[in-house]
mmCIF file of C-alpha atoms in Angstrom:
data_model
loop_
_atom_site.group_PDB
_atom_site.id
_atom_site.type_symbol
_atom_site.label_atom_id
_atom_site.label_comp_id
_atom_site.label_asym_id
_atom_site.label_seq_id
_atom_site.Cartn_x
_atom_site.Cartn_y
_atom_site.Cartn_z
ATOM 1 C CA MET A 1 35.617 -99.421 128.007
ATOM 2 C CA VAL A 2 34.266 -102.973 128.129
ATOM 3 C CA GLU A 3 33.673 -104.782 124.845
ATOM 4 C CA ARG A 4 30.901 -107.142 124.279
ATOM 5 C CA ARG A 5 33.082 -110.139 124.330
ATOM 6 C CA GLU A 6 34.660 -109.004 127.725
ATOM 7 C CA LEU A 7 30.973 -108.806 129.124
ATOM 8 C CA GLU A 8 30.367 -112.494 127.982
ATOM 9 C CA ARG A 9 33.580 -113.390 129.894
ATOM 10 C CA SER A 10 32.656 -111.622 132.838
ATOM 11 C CA ARG A 11 29.274 -113.425 132.957
ATOM 12 C CA GLU A 12 30.999 -116.748 132.515
ATOM 13 C CA ALA A 13 33.263 -115.753 135.378
ATOM 14 C CA PHE A 14 30.358 -115.361 137.561
ATOM 15 C CA ARG A 15 29.440 -118.958 136.861
ATOM 16 C CA LEU A 16 25.962 -118.288 135.968
ATOM 17 C CA THR A 17 24.054 -121.485 135.788
ATOM 18 C CA PRO A 18 21.622 -122.185 133.039
ATOM 19 C CA GLU A 19 18.749 -122.796 135.369
ATOM 20 C CA PRO A 20 16.486 -121.690 136.708
ATOM 21 C CA HIS A 21 14.435 -120.068 134.112
ATOM 22 C CA ALA A 22 17.406 -119.598 131.667
ATOM 23 C CA CYS A 23 16.798 -117.556 128.530
ATOM 24 C CA GLU A 24 18.667 -117.642 125.198
ATOM 25 C CA PRO A 25 21.387 -115.081 124.814
ATOM 26 C CA THR A 26 20.252 -111.537 123.576
ATOM 27 C CA ASN A 27 21.486 -110.727 120.090
ATOM 28 C CA TRP A 28 21.447 -106.889 120.755
ATOM 29 C CA ASP A 29 22.275 -106.308 116.878
ATOM 30 C CA GLY A 30 18.418 -106.963 116.418
ATOM 31 C CA PHE A 31 17.870 -103.933 118.539
ATOM 32 C CA ARG A 32 16.955 -100.827 116.593
ATOM 33 C CA VAL A 33 17.850 -97.643 117.883
ATOM 34 C CA ASP A 34 17.464 -94.285 115.930
ATOM 35 C CA ALA A 35 17.700 -90.647 115.988
ATOM 36 C CA ILE A 36 14.082 -89.928 117.124
ATOM 37 C CA PRO A 37 11.902 -86.895 116.326
ATOM 38 C CA TRP A 38 10.274 -84.879 119.293
ATOM 39 C CA ARG A 39 6.998 -86.706 119.037
ATOM 40 C CA THR A 40 8.664 -90.015 119.741
ATOM 41 C CA TYR A 41 10.654 -88.367 122.404
ATOM 42 C CA VAL A 42 7.313 -87.296 123.978
ATOM 43 C CA LYS A 43 5.772 -90.625 123.379
ATOM 44 C CA ARG A 44 8.318 -92.748 125.067
ATOM 45 C CA ASN A 45 8.310 -90.718 128.108
ATOM 46 C CA LEU A 46 4.656 -90.599 128.394
ATOM 47 C CA ILE A 47 4.657 -94.319 128.113
ATOM 48 C CA HIS A 48 6.842 -94.957 130.825
ATOM 49 C CA LEU A 49 5.768 -92.084 133.227
ATOM 50 C CA ASN A 50 5.131 -94.405 136.272
ATOM 51 C CA LEU A 51 8.981 -95.393 135.822
ATOM 52 C CA LEU A 52 10.017 -91.746 135.538
ATOM 53 C CA ARG A 53 7.912 -90.766 138.506
ATOM 54 C CA ALA A 54 9.235 -93.659 140.678
ATOM 55 C CA THR A 55 12.783 -92.704 139.754
ATOM 56 C CA LEU A 56 12.237 -88.933 140.652
ATOM 57 C CA HIS A 57 10.897 -89.874 143.910
ATOM 58 C CA ARG A 58 14.208 -91.396 144.745
ATOM 59 C CA ALA A 59 16.547 -89.012 142.949
ATOM 60 C CA ARG A 60 18.179 -87.186 146.095
ATOM 61 C CA GLY A 61 21.393 -87.269 143.942
ATOM 62 C CA ALA A 62 22.899 -88.346 141.133
ATOM 63 C CA VAL A 63 20.979 -90.798 138.719
ATOM 64 C CA LEU A 64 22.135 -93.811 136.681
ATOM 65 C CA GLU A 65 20.397 -95.294 133.651
ATOM 66 C CA VAL A 66 21.681 -99.021 133.043
ATOM 67 C CA GLY A 67 20.926 -99.847 129.481
ATOM 68 C CA VAL A 68 20.634 -96.453 127.487
ATOM 69 C CA GLY A 69 18.029 -97.718 124.760
ATOM 70 C CA SER A 70 17.152 -94.511 122.752
ATOM 71 C CA GLY A 71 18.128 -92.045 125.508
ATOM 72 C CA ALA A 72 14.814 -90.629 125.806
ATOM 73 C CA LEU A 73 14.249 -91.143 129.445
ATOM 74 C CA SER A 74 17.481 -89.944 130.655
ATOM 75 C CA ALA A 75 17.287 -86.989 128.588
ATOM 76 C CA LEU A 76 13.890 -85.803 130.260
ATOM 77 C CA LEU A 77 15.318 -86.772 133.763
ATOM 78 C CA SER A 78 18.476 -84.626 133.114
ATOM 79 C CA TRP A 79 16.177 -81.613 132.950
ATOM 80 C CA LEU A 80 14.213 -82.706 136.344
ATOM 81 C CA ASN A 81 16.845 -83.914 138.291
ATOM 82 C CA GLY A 82 20.361 -82.389 136.979
ATOM 83 C CA ARG A 83 23.218 -85.026 137.253
ATOM 84 C CA THR A 84 22.171 -87.834 135.027
ATOM 85 C CA LEU A 85 24.577 -90.749 133.710
ATOM 86 C CA THR A 86 23.498 -93.644 131.477
ATOM 87 C CA ILE A 87 25.767 -96.816 130.835
ATOM 88 C CA ASP A 88 25.650 -99.278 128.045
ATOM 89 C CA ASN A 89 28.075 -101.904 126.556
ATOM 90 C CA ASP A 90 27.108 -101.530 123.047
ATOM 91 C CA ALA A 91 28.967 -98.904 120.969
ATOM 92 C CA ARG A 92 26.375 -98.686 118.238
ATOM 93 C CA ILE A 93 23.471 -98.345 120.712
ATOM 94 C CA LEU A 94 25.405 -95.793 122.836
ATOM 95 C CA GLY A 95 26.589 -93.802 119.902
ATOM 96 C CA VAL A 96 23.048 -93.461 118.442
ATOM 97 C CA ALA A 97 21.364 -92.645 121.697
ATOM 98 C CA SER A 98 24.264 -90.064 122.604
ATOM 99 C CA ARG A 99 22.967 -87.837 119.577
ATOM 100 C CA ASN A 100 19.357 -87.973 121.155
ATOM 101 C CA LEU A 101 20.779 -87.166 124.621
ATOM 102 C CA GLU A 102 22.495 -84.140 123.037
ATOM 103 C CA ARG A 103 19.292 -83.107 121.264
ATOM 104 C CA TYR A 104 17.054 -83.552 123.997
ATOM 105 C CA GLY A 105 18.935 -83.712 127.310
ATOM 106 C CA ARG A 106 21.079 -81.476 129.395
ATOM 107 C CA GLY A 107 24.510 -82.655 130.241
ATOM 108 C CA VAL A 108 23.734 -86.289 130.236
ATOM 109 C CA VAL A 109 26.947 -88.251 130.454
ATOM 110 C CA GLY A 110 27.162 -91.510 128.495
ATOM 111 C CA VAL A 111 29.515 -94.178 129.702
ATOM 112 C CA ARG A 112 30.475 -97.406 127.880
ATOM 113 C CA GLY A 113 30.824 -100.179 130.503
ATOM 114 C CA ASP A 114 29.904 -103.481 131.866
ATOM 115 C CA ALA A 115 26.300 -103.546 133.744
ATOM 116 C CA PHE A 116 27.890 -106.821 135.902
ATOM 117 C CA ALA A 117 30.790 -104.663 136.876
ATOM 118 C CA LEU A 118 29.661 -100.992 136.836
ATOM 119 C CA PRO A 119 32.827 -98.689 136.951
ATOM 120 C CA PHE A 120 31.564 -96.530 139.662
ATOM 121 C CA ARG A 121 32.200 -96.363 143.678
ATOM 122 C CA ARG A 122 29.876 -97.588 146.099
ATOM 123 C CA ASP A 123 26.894 -95.195 146.805
ATOM 124 C CA SER A 124 27.730 -92.955 143.767
ATOM 125 C CA PHE A 125 24.252 -92.615 143.034
ATOM 126 C CA ALA A 126 20.817 -92.049 144.753
ATOM 127 C CA VAL A 127 18.837 -94.507 142.267
ATOM 128 C CA ALA A 128 19.843 -96.552 139.346
ATOM 129 C CA TYR A 129 16.906 -97.532 136.877
ATOM 130 C CA SER A 130 16.303 -99.452 133.862
ATOM 131 C CA GLN A 131 13.668 -100.019 131.212
ATOM 132 C CA GLY A 132 13.346 -103.128 129.101
ATOM 133 C CA LEU A 133 16.569 -104.756 130.312
ATOM 134 C CA MET A 134 16.009 -107.265 133.273
ATOM 135 C CA GLU A 135 13.647 -109.454 131.147
ATOM 136 C CA HIS A 136 16.664 -110.623 129.008
ATOM 137 C CA PHE A 137 18.364 -112.425 131.555
ATOM 138 C CA SER A 138 18.282 -115.481 133.831
ATOM 139 C CA ASP A 139 17.307 -115.426 137.506
ATOM 140 C CA ASP A 140 20.982 -115.722 138.591
ATOM 141 C CA ALA A 141 21.946 -112.948 136.122
ATOM 142 C CA ILE A 142 19.115 -110.605 137.324
ATOM 143 C CA ALA A 143 20.459 -111.005 140.828
ATOM 144 C CA LEU A 144 23.765 -110.218 139.990
ATOM 145 C CA LEU A 145 22.650 -106.948 138.043
ATOM 146 C CA LEU A 146 20.565 -106.058 141.024
ATOM 147 C CA ARG A 147 23.538 -106.389 143.657
ATOM 148 C CA GLU A 148 25.877 -104.462 141.313
ATOM 149 C CA GLN A 149 23.343 -101.451 141.004
ATOM 150 C CA LEU A 150 22.801 -101.723 144.765
ATOM 151 C CA ARG A 151 26.297 -101.381 145.591
ATOM 152 C CA VAL A 152 26.592 -98.055 143.448
ATOM 153 C CA ALA A 153 23.068 -96.765 144.249
ATOM 154 C CA LYS A 154 20.684 -96.479 147.276
ATOM 155 C CA SER A 155 17.749 -97.814 145.288
ATOM 156 C CA VAL A 156 16.844 -99.514 142.141
ATOM 157 C CA VAL A 157 13.840 -99.098 139.799
ATOM 158 C CA PHE A 158 13.222 -100.959 136.635
ATOM 159 C CA SER A 159 10.410 -101.784 134.438
ATOM 160 C CA VAL A 160 9.774 -104.768 132.157
ATOM 161 C CA PRO A 161 7.149 -105.952 129.814
ATOM 162 C CA SER A 162 4.467 -107.821 131.611
ATOM 163 C CA ASP A 163 2.630 -111.216 130.919
ATOM 164 C CA HIS A 164 -0.006 -109.088 128.990
ATOM 165 C CA TYR A 165 2.573 -107.820 126.397
ATOM 166 C CA PRO A 166 1.590 -109.088 123.246
ATOM 167 C CA ARG A 167 5.037 -109.867 121.788
ATOM 168 C CA GLN A 168 8.770 -110.659 122.267
ATOM 169 C CA ASP A 169 10.589 -107.843 120.451
ATOM 170 C CA LEU A 170 13.776 -109.399 120.505
ATOM 171 C CA GLY A 171 12.849 -113.048 121.222
ATOM 172 C CA ASN A 172 13.911 -113.971 124.364
ATOM 173 C CA GLU A 173 12.079 -111.706 126.765
ATOM 174 C CA ARG A 174 10.675 -113.147 129.798
ATOM 175 C CA LEU A 175 6.950 -111.839 130.031
ATOM 176 C CA MET A 176 6.047 -112.334 133.435
ATOM 177 C CA SER A 177 3.505 -110.938 136.358
ATOM 178 C CA PRO A 178 4.257 -108.623 139.068
ATOM 179 C CA ASP A 179 4.282 -111.511 141.471
ATOM 180 C CA ALA A 180 6.789 -113.558 139.449
ATOM 181 C CA TRP A 181 8.979 -110.303 139.284
ATOM 182 C CA SER A 182 8.861 -109.955 143.000
ATOM 183 C CA GLU A 183 9.701 -113.370 143.931
ATOM 184 C CA ILE A 184 12.815 -113.434 141.604
ATOM 185 C CA VAL A 185 14.066 -109.973 143.056
ATOM 186 C CA ARG A 186 13.483 -111.098 146.671
ATOM 187 C CA LEU A 187 15.270 -114.572 146.109
ATOM 188 C CA GLY A 188 18.206 -112.777 144.401
ATOM 189 C CA LEU A 189 18.857 -110.304 147.140
ATOM 190 C CA SER A 190 19.867 -111.411 150.820
ATOM 191 C CA GLY A 191 17.321 -109.345 152.407
ATOM 192 C CA GLY A 192 17.344 -105.757 154.051
ATOM 193 C CA TYR A 193 15.374 -104.353 151.011
ATOM 194 C CA ARG A 194 11.699 -103.491 150.489
ATOM 195 C CA VAL A 195 10.643 -105.024 147.057
ATOM 196 C CA ARG A 196 7.474 -103.880 145.473
ATOM 197 C CA ALA A 197 6.191 -104.789 141.938
ATOM 198 C CA GLY A 198 2.815 -104.131 140.030
ATOM 199 C CA TYR A 199 1.496 -103.212 136.861
ATOM 200 C CA TYR A 200 1.745 -99.623 135.504
ATOM 201 C CA ARG A 201 -0.862 -97.586 137.142
ATOM 202 C CA VAL A 202 -1.077 -95.254 134.072
ATOM 203 C CA ASP A 203 -0.492 -97.330 131.023
ATOM 204 C CA LEU A 204 -1.112 -95.343 127.927
ATOM 205 C CA GLU A 205 0.037 -98.137 125.318
ATOM 206 C CA ALA A 206 -2.048 -100.723 127.125
ATOM 207 C CA ALA A 207 -5.036 -98.209 127.015
ATOM 208 C CA LYS A 208 -4.687 -97.585 123.406
ATOM 209 C CA TYR A 209 -4.411 -101.220 122.186
ATOM 210 C CA SER A 210 -7.372 -102.256 124.696
ATOM 211 C CA LEU A 211 -9.440 -99.575 122.881
ATOM 212 C CA LEU A 212 -8.573 -101.085 119.382
ATOM 213 C CA ALA A 213 -9.285 -104.718 120.631
ATOM 214 C CA HIS A 214 -12.662 -103.438 122.265
ATOM 215 C CA ARG A 215 -11.596 -105.280 125.504
ATOM 216 C CA ARG A 216 -9.368 -104.753 128.411
ATOM 217 C CA LEU A 217 -6.038 -106.361 127.693
ATOM 218 C CA GLY A 218 -4.324 -105.618 131.036
ATOM 219 C CA GLY A 219 -1.178 -103.615 131.961
ATOM 220 C CA PHE A 220 1.625 -103.906 129.513
ATOM 221 C CA SER A 221 4.387 -103.078 131.933
ATOM 222 C CA VAL A 222 5.605 -104.222 135.326
ATOM 223 C CA LEU A 223 7.345 -101.593 137.550
ATOM 224 C CA VAL A 224 9.677 -102.993 140.321
ATOM 225 C CA THR A 225 11.030 -100.804 143.071
ATOM 226 C CA VAL A 226 13.916 -101.860 145.471
ATOM 227 C CA ASP A 227 14.561 -99.796 148.528
ATOM 228 C CA PRO A 228 16.703 -100.035 151.562
ATOM 229 C CA LEU A 229 14.586 -101.091 154.802
ATOM 230 C CA ALA A 230 16.784 -98.803 156.983
ATOM 231 C CA ARG A 231 17.249 -95.102 156.242
ATOM 232 C CA ASP A 232 21.159 -95.425 156.711
ATOM 233 C CA ARG A 233 23.019 -98.455 154.990
#
């Protein structure tokens, strides 16, 4: 298993440049993860319904979640798809999420490892997905994460908070539009992929806060999908 310091060393080994669009390193100690009640489990899955649908649409085989969070999304996917794995390099986060996965999921496998060097063979998964991960990294690091996920999975789906999202939860989130995310992903890949980015079509969180503010606030989340142009890779 890969410790946090080993992850930092691996990032240095990739010679990541601080520009363009560098961001401060994420202090994951500030990321709160708890055992969640069933209402929170349902709420988190409803908020990210667009991400779940896009992932399931591509789930013709095993599914990999990169960055486990609370584990709520993979727990639901395990009932709808079957073989579901999740990976995280933080033992604290993975430990708490594992309890949520055991309570709400069905046979989800949790792995402690490095997102920059995934411990899986090529084409092990139909799709790799993440929620609230990519916005914490520079353009160069995002490219590395995407290439590594596309090594082990046919497609990649991820969502991030948008330019309309009202706050930076951990302090270094890059809150950007779908066009900005599309450009970063396209530039980070060497071609051969169809990249699509847009605001959530169904955004319950944005709708709630728009009602409270008595005005439309815009979509709070951006969904990005990356698929191979050809059927066979």
